CSV table of C-alpha atoms and ligand atoms in Angstrom, one decimal:
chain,number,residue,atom,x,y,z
W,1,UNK,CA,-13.9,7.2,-24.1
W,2,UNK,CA,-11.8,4.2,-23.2
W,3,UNK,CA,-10.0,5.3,-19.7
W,4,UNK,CA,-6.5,3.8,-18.6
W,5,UNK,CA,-8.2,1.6,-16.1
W,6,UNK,CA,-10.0,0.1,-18.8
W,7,UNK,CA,-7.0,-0.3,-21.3
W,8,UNK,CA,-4.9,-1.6,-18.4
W,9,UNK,CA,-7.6,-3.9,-16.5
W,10,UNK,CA,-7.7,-5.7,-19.9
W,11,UNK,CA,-3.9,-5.6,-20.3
W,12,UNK,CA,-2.5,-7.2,-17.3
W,13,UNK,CA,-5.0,-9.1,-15.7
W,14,UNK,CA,-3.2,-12.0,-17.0
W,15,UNK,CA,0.0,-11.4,-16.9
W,16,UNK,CA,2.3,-9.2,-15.2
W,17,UNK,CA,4.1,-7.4,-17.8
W,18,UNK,CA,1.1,-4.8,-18.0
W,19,UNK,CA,2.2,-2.8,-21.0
W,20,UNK,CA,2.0,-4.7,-24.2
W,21,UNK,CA,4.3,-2.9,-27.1
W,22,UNK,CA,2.5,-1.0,-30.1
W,23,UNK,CA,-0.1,-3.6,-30.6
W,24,UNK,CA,1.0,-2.1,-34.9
W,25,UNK,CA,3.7,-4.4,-34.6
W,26,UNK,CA,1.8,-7.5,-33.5
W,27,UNK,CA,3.0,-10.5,-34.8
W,28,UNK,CA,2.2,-13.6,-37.3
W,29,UNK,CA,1.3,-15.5,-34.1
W,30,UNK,CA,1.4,-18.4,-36.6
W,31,UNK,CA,5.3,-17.6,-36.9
W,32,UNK,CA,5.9,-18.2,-33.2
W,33,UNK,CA,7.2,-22.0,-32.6
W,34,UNK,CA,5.8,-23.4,-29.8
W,35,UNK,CA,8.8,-25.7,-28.1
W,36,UNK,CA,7.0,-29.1,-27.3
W,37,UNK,CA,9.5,-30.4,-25.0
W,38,UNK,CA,7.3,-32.0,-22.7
W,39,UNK,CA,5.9,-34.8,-24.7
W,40,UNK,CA,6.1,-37.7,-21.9
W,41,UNK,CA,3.7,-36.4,-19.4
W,42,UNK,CA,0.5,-34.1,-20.3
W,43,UNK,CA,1.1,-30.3,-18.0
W,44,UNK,CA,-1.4,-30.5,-15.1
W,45,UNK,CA,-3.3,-27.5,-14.3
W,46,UNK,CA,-0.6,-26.8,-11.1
W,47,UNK,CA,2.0,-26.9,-14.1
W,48,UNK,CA,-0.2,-23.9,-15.9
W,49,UNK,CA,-0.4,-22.0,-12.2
W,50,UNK,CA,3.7,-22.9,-11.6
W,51,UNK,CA,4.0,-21.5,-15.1
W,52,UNK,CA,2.2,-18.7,-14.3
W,53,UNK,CA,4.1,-17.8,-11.5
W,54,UNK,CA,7.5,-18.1,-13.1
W,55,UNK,CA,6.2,-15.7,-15.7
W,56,UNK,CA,5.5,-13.3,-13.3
W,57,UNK,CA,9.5,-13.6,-11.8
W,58,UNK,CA,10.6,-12.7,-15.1
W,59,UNK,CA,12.8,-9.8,-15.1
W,60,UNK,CA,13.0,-8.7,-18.7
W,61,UNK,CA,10.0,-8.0,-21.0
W,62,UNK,CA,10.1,-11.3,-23.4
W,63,UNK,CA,8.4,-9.0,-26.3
W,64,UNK,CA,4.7,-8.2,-27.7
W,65,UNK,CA,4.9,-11.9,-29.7
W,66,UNK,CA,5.7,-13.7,-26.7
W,67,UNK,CA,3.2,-12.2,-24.3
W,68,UNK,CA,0.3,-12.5,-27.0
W,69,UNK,CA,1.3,-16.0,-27.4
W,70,UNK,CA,1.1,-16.4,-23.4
W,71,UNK,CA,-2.1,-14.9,-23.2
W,72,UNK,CA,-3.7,-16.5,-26.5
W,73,UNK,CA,-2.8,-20.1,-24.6
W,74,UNK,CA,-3.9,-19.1,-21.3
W,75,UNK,CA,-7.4,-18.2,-22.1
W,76,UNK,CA,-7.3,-21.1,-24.8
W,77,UNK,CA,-6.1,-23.0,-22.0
W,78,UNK,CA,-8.7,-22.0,-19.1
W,79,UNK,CA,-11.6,-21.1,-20.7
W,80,UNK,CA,-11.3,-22.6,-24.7
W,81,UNK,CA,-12.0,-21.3,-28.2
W,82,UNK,CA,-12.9,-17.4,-28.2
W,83,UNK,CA,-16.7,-16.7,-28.4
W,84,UNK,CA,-15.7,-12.8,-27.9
W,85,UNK,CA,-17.6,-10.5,-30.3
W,86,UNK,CA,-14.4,-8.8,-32.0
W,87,UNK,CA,-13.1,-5.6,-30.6
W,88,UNK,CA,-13.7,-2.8,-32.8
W,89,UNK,CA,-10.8,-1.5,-35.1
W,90,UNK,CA,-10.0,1.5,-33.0
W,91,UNK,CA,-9.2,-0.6,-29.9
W,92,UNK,CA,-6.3,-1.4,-30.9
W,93,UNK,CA,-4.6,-3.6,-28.2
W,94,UNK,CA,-8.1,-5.6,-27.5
W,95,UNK,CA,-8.4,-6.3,-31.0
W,96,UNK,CA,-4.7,-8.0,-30.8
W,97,UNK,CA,-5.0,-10.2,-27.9
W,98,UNK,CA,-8.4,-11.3,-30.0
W,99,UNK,CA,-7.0,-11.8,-32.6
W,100,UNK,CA,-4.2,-14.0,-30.6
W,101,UNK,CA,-6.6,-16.3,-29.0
W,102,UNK,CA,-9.0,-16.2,-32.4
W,103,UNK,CA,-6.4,-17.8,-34.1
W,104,UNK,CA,-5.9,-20.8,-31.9
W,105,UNK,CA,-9.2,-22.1,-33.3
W,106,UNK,CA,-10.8,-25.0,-31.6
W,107,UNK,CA,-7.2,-26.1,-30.0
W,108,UNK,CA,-8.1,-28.6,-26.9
W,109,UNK,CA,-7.6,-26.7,-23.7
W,110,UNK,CA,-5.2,-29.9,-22.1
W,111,UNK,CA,-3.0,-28.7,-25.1
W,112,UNK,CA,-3.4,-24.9,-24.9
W,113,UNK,CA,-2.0,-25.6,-21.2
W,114,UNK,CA,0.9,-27.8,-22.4
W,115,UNK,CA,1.8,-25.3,-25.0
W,116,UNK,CA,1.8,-22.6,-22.2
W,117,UNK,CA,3.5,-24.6,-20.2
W,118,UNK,CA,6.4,-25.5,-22.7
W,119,UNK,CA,7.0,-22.1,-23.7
W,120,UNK,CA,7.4,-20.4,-20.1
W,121,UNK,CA,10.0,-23.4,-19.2
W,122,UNK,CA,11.8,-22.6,-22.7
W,123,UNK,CA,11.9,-19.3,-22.4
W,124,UNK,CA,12.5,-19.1,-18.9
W,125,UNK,CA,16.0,-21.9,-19.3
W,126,UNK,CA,16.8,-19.3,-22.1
W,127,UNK,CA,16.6,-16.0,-19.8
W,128,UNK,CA,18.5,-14.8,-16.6
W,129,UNK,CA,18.1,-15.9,-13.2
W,130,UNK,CA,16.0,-13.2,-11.5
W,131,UNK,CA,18.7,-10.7,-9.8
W,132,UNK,CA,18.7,-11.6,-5.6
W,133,UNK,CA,16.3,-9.3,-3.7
W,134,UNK,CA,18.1,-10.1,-0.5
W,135,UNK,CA,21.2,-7.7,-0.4
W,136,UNK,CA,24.8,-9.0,0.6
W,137,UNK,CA,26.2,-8.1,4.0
W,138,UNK,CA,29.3,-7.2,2.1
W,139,UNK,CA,31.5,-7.0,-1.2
W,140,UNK,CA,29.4,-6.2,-4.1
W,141,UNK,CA,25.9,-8.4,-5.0
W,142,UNK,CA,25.3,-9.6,-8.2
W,143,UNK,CA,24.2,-7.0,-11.3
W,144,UNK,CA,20.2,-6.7,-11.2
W,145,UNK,CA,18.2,-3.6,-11.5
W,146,UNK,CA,19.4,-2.8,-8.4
W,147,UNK,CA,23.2,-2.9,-7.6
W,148,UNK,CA,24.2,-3.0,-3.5
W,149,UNK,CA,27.9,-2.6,-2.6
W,150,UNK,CA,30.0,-2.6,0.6
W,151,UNK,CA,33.3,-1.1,1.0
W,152,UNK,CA,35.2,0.9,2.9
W,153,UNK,CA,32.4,1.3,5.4
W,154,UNK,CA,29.9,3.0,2.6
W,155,UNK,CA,26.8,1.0,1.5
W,156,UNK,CA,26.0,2.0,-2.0
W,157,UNK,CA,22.7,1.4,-3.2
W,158,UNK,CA,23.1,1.6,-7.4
W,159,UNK,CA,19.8,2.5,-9.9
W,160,UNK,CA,20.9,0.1,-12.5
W,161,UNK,CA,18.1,0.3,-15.7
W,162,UNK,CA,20.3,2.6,-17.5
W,163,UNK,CA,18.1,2.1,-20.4
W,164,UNK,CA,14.9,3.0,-18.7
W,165,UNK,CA,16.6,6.0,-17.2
W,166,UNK,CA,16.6,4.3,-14.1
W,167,UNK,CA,13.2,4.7,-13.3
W,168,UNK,CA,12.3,2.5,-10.1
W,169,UNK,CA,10.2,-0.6,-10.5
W,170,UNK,CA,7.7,-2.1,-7.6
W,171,UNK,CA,10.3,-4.6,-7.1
W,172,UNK,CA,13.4,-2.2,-6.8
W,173,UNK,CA,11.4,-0.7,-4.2
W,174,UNK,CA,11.0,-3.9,-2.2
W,175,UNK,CA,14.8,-3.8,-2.6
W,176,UNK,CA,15.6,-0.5,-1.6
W,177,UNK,CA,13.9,-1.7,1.8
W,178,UNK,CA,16.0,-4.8,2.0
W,179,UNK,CA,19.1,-3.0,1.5
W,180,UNK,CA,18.4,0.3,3.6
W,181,UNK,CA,17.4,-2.9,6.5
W,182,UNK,CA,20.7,-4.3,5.5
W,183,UNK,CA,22.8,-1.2,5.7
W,184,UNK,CA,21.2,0.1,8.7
W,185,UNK,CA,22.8,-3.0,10.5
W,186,UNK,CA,26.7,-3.8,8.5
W,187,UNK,CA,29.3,-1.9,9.5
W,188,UNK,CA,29.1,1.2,6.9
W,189,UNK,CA,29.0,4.9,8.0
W,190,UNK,CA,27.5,6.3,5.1
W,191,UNK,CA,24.5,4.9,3.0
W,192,UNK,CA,25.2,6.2,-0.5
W,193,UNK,CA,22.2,6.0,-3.6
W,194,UNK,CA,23.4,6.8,-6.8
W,195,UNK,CA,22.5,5.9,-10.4
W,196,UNK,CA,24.4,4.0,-13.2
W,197,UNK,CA,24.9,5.5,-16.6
W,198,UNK,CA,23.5,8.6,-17.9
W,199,UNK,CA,20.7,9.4,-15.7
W,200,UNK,CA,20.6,9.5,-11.5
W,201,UNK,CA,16.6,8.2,-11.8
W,202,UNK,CA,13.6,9.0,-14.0
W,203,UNK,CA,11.2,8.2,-10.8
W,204,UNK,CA,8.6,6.1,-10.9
W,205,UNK,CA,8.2,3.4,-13.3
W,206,UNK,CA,5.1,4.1,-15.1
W,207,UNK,CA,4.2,1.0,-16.3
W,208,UNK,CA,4.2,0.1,-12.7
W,209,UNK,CA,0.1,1.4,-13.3
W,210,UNK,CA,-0.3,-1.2,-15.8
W,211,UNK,CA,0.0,-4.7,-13.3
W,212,UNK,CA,-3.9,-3.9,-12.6
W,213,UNK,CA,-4.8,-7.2,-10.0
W,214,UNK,CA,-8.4,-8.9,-10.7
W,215,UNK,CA,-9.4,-7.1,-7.8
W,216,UNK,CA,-9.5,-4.0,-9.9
W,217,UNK,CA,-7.7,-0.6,-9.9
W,218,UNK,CA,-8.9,0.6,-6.4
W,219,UNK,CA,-7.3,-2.6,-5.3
W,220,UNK,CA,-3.8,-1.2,-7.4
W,221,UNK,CA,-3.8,2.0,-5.6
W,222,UNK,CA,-4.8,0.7,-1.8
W,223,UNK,CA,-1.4,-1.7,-2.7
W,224,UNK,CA,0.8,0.7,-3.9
W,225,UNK,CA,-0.3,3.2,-1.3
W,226,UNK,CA,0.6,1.0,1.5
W,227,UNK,CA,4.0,0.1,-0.3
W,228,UNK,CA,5.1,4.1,-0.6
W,229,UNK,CA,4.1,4.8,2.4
W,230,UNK,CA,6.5,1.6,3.6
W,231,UNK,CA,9.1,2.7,1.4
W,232,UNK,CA,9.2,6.4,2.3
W,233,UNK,CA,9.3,5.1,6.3
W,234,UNK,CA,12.3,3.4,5.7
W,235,UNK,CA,13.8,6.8,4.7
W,236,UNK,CA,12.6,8.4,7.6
W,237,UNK,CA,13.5,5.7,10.0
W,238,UNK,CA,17.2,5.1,8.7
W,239,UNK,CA,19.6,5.5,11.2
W,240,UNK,CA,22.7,6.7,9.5
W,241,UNK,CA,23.7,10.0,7.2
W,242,UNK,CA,22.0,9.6,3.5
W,243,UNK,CA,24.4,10.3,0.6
W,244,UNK,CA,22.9,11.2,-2.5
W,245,UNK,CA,25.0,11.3,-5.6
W,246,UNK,CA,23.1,12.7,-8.6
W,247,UNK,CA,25.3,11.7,-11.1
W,248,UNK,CA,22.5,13.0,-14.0
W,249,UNK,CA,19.4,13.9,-14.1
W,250,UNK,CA,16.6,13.1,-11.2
W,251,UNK,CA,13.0,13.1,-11.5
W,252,UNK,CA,9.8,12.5,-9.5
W,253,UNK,CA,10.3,10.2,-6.2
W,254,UNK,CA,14.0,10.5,-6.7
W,255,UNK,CA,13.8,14.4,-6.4
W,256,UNK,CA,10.9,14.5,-3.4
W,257,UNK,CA,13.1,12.0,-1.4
W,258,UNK,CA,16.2,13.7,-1.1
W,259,UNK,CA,14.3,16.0,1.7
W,260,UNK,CA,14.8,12.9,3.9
W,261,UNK,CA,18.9,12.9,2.8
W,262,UNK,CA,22.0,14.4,4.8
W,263,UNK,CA,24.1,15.0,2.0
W,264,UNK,CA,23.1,15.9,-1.9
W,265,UNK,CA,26.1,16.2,-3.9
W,266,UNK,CA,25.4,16.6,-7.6
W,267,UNK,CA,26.5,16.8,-10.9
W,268,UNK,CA,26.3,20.0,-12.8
W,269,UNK,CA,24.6,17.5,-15.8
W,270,UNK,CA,22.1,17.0,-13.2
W,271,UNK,CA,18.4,18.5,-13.5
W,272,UNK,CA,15.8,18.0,-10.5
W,273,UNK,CA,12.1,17.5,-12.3
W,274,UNK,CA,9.1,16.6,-10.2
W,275,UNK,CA,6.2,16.6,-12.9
W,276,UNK,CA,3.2,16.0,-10.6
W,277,UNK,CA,1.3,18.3,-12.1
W,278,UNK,CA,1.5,17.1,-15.7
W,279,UNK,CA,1.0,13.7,-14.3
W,280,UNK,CA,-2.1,14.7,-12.8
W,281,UNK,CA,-0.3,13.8,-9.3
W,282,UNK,CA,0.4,15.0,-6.0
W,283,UNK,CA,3.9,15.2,-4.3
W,284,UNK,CA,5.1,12.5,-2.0
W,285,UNK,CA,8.7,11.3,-0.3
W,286,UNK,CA,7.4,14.3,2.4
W,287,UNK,CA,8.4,17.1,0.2
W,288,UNK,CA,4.9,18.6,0.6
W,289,UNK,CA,6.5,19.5,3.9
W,290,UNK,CA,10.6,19.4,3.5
W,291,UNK,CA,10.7,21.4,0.4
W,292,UNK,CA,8.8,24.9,1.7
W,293,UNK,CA,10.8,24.0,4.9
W,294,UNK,CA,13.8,24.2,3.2
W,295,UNK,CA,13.3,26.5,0.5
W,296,UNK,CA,10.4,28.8,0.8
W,297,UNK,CA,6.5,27.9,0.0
W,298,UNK,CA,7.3,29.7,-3.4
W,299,UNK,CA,10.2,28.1,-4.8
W,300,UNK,CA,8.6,24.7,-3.4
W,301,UNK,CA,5.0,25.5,-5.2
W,302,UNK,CA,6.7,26.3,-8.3
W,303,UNK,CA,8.4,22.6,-8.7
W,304,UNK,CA,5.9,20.2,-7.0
W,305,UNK,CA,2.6,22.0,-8.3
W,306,UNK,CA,3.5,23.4,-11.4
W,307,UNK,CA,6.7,21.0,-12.2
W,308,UNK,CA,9.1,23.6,-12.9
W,309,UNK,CA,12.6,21.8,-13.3
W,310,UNK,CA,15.6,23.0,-11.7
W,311,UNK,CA,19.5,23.0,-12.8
W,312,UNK,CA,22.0,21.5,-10.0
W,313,UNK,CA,23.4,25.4,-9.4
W,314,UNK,CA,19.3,26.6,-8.7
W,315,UNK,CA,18.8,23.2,-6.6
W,316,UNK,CA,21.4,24.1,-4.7
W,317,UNK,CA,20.8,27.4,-4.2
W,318,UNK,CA,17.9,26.9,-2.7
W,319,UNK,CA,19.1,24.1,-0.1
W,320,UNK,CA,18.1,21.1,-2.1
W,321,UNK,CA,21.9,20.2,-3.2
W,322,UNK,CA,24.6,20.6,-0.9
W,323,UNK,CA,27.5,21.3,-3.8
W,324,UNK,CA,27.5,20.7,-7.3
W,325,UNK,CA,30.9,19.4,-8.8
W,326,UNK,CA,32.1,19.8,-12.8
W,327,UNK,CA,30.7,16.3,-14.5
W,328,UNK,CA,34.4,15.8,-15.3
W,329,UNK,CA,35.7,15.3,-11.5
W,330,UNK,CA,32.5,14.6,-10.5
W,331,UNK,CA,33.2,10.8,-9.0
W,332,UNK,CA,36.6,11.7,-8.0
W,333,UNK,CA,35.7,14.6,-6.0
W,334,UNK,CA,32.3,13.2,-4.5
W,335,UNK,CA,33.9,9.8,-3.4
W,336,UNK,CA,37.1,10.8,-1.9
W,337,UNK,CA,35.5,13.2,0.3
W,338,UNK,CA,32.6,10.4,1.5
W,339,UNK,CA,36.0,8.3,2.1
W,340,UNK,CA,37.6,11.0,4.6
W,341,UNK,CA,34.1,11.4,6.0
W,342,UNK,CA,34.0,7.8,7.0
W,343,UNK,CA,37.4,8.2,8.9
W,344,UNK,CA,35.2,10.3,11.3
W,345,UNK,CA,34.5,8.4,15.1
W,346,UNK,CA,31.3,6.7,13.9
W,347,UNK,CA,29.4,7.0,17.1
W,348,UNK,CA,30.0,10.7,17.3
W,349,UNK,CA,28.3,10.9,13.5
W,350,UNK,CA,25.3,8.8,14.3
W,351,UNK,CA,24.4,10.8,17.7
W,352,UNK,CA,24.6,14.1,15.7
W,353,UNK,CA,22.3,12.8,13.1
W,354,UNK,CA,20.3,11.5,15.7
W,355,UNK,CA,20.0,14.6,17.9
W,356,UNK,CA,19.4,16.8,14.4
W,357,UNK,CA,16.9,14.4,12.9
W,358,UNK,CA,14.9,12.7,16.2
W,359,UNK,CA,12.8,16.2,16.6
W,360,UNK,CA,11.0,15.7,13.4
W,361,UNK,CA,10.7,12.7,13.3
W,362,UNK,CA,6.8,12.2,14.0
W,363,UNK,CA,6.1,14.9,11.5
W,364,UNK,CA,7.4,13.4,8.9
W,365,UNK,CA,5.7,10.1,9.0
W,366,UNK,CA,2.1,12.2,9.5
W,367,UNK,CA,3.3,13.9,6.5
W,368,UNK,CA,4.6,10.5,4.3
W,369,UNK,CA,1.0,9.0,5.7
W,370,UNK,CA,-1.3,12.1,4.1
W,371,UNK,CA,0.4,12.5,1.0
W,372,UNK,CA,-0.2,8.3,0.5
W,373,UNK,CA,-3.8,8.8,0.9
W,374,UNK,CA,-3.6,11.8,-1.2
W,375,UNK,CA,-2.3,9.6,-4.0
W,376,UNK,CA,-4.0,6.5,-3.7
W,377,UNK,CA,-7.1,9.0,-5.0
W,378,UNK,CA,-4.9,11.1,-8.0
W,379,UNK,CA,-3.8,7.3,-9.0
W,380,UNK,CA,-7.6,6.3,-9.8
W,381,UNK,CA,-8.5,9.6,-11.4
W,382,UNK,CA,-9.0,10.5,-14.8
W,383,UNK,CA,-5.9,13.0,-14.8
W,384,UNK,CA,-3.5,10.7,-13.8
W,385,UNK,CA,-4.4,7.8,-15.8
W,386,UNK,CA,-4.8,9.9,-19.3
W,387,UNK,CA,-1.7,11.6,-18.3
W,388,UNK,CA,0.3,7.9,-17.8
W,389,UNK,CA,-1.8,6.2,-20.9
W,390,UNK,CA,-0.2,9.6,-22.8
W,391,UNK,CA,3.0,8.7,-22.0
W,392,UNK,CA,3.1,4.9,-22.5
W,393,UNK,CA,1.2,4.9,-25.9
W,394,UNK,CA,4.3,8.0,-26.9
W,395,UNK,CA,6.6,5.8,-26.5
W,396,UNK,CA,4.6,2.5,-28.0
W,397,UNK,CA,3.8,0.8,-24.7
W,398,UNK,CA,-0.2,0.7,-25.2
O,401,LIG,C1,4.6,2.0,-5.6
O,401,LIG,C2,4.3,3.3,-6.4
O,401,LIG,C3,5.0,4.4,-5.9
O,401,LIG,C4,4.7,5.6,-6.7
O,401,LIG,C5,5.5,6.8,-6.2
O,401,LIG,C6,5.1,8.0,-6.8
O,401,LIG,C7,6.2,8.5,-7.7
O,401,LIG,C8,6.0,9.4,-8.6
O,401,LIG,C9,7.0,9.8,-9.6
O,401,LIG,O1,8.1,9.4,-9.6
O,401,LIG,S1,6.4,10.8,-10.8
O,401,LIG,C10,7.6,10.8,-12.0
O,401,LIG,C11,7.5,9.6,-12.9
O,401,LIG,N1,8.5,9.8,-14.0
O,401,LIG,C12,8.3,10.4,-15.1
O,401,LIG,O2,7.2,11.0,-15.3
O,401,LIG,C13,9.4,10.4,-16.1
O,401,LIG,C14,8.9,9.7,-17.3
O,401,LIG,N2,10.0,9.7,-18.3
O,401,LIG,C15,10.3,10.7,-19.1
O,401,LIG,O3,9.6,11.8,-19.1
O,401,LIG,C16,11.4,10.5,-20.1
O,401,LIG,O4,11.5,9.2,-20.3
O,401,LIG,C17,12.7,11.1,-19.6
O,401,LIG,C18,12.6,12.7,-19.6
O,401,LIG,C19,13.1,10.6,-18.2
O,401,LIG,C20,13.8,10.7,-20.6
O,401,LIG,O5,13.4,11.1,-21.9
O,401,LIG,P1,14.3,10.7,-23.2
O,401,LIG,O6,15.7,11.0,-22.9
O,401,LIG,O7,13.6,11.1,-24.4
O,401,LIG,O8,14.3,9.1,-23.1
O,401,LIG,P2,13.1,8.1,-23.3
O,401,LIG,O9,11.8,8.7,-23.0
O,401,LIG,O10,13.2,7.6,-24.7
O,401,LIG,O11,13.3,7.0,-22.3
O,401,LIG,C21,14.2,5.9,-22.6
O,401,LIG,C22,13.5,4.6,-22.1
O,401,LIG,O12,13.3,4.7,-20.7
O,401,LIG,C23,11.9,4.5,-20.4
O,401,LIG,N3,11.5,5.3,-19.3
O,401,LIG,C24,12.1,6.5,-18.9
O,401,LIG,N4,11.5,6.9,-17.8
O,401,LIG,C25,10.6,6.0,-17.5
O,401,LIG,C26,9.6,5.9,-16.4
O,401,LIG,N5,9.6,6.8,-15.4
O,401,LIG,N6,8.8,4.9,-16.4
O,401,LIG,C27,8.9,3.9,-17.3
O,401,LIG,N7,9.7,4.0,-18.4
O,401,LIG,C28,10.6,5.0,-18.4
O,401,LIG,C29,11.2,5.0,-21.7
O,401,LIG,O13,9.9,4.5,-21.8
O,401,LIG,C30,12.1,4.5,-22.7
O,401,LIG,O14,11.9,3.1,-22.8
O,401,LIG,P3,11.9,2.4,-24.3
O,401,LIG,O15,13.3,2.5,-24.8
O,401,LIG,O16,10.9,3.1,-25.1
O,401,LIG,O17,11.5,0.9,-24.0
């Protein structure tokens, strides 16, 4: 049996949009113009690595056609025709990027790279600057997957995939650190995270598994290890009250993290989901030690080991939420009340937290640091990766 690490070790090696699209659709490669702009000087091979690079800063998926094309040309391009013995019929996403470089035939590799090289600087004039990762002292930052805002001395930190749910890429990570860094130093009271559109956050990205390094999948876990572990510190070092406003639905990391949060006001739309055990994981964000804290070793077996999902009214009675509001009033409610809360002396709030939080502090990053190495193994093991090749192939990624 073919496992994920295999699938995905073959997927992304080469480029960094891991999860290919239903490999049923693949393309007339022949259809796909190749845009020879550069016709006065031949691409060196720094132009293929710059190329490379800017394909990796991409933000949105340029399509199956695209990335077959990109791969087709880069192993035309770096290691010539295809002498690979054809992938059988049943592996389905092997057999297309075969396929792909197959038909490039005996193509020289100088012009595989110039081909490469042309289509990543057409496509890339033709697509969006990559949104800032650096978040802005003040007034609101420019629209990317993640939205930072400052006014009226609350930091909001917005989820903004509305289309994917929300669900939080490695790179909206990186940015949640650079704005919690930021907002830990501007002049804002509260730090607020909320989501845009219908959901608060469906968690992890799961194609985040597919951008499988040459180094190998052990390599892939140690890396994203280290980065949770970073991220959920940031949570438990942050210096102000933590607002969360669920305005939908919340699942995985978004649910475990708001242990580490001062206020939880939701939605009654909102559901709290963390699916570890379906997903052949283990829970993280410290919840494997604020959730039996804070609501009995029960009620917190019950969601993070057999992923039992909660309504807003259950998750707050059992201390999760702090008040669920009518979806109708929800903003109006939620934000006019952070406003009167920021009128408070500032100094006074951020010695209360302090006192309050300071105590447990230690704890929690012993906790953040076992459940890491807890799921740098579930990440590598046959559970987890049938459980995340399940859900990509359902919705056409694999
Ligand atoms: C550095 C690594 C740190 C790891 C930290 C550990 C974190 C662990 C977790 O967070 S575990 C939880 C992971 N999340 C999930 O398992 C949720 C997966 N998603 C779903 O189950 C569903 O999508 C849903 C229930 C959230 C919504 O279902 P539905 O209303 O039917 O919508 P779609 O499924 O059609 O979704 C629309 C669109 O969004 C994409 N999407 C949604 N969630 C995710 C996700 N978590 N990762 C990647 N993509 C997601 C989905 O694929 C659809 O995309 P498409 O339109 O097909 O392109």
């Amino acid at each position: 049996m073919t496992t994920m690490a295999q699938v995905i070790c073959g997927l992304a090696r080469r480029w960094c949009f891991g999860a290919l699209g239903s490999p049923l659709q693949v393309p007339c490669l022949q259809a796909l113009p190749l845009h020879l702009g550069r016709t006065a000087t031949r691409a060196s091979q720094r132009d293929l690595e710059n190329a490379v690079h800017q394909v990796k800063l991409w933000k949105k998926d340029p399509g199956n056609e695209v990335k077959l094309k990109l791969y087709a040309l880069y192993k035309q391009a770096t290691e010539g025709p295809c002498n690979l013995p054809k992938p059988g019929m049943m592996d389905l996403v092997n057999k297309a990027k075969w396929d792909a470089w197959s038909a490039l035939g005996s193509l020289p590799k100088e012009t595989a790279r110039e081909n490469y090289v042309d289509l990543v600087s057409s496509l890339s004039a033709a697509s969006e600057p990559p949104s800032p990762a650096k978040p802005a002292a003040d007034g609101e930052q420019a629209g990317g997957d993640l939205v930072v805002t400052s006014e009226n001395h609350i930091t909001t930190i917005t989820f903004n995939r509305p289309a994917k749910k929300n669900a939080i890429t490695t790179q909206m990570y990186q940015d949640i650190m650079l704005a919690l860094q930021a907002a830990s130093k501007d002049d804002s009271v509260l730090t607020v995270l909320t989501g845009n559109g219908e959901y608060y956050c469906s968690g992890n990205d799961l194609t985040n598994f597919t951008d499988i390094p040459p180094e190998g999948p052990e390599e892939k876990a140690r890396t994203n290890a280290i980065l949770l572990r970073e991220f959920v510190d940031c949570f438990i070092d942050f210096p102000k009250p933590l607002v969360a406003v669920v305005n939908g639905p919340a699942v995985g990391i978004s649910v475990t993290l708001l242990g580490l949060f001062d206020l939880v006001y939701a939605s009654d739309r909102a559901t709290f989901h963390t699916p570890f055990g379906p997903l052949g994981l283990s829970p993280e964000g410290c919840s494997s030690y604020t959730f039996p804290k804070m609501m009995g070793p029960s009620k917190a077996a019950e969601m993070l080991i057999f992923g039992r999902k909660l309504t807003a009214q259950e998750a707050c009675a059992q201390g999760l939420v702090t008040e669920v509001f009518p979806d109708s009033t929800f903003q109006k409610e939620v934000w006019t009340r952070l406003r009167a809360y920021t009128k408070l002396p500032p100094n006074a709030v951020r010695t209360s937290r302090e006192v309050m939080r300071s105590k447990g502090r230690e704890r929690l990053h012993a906790v953040n640091a076992e459940e890491c190495g807890a799921l740098q193994q579930r990440w590598l093991s046959e559970e987890c990766t049938s459980a995340v090749v399940r859900f990509l192939s359902r919705r056409g990624k694999l």
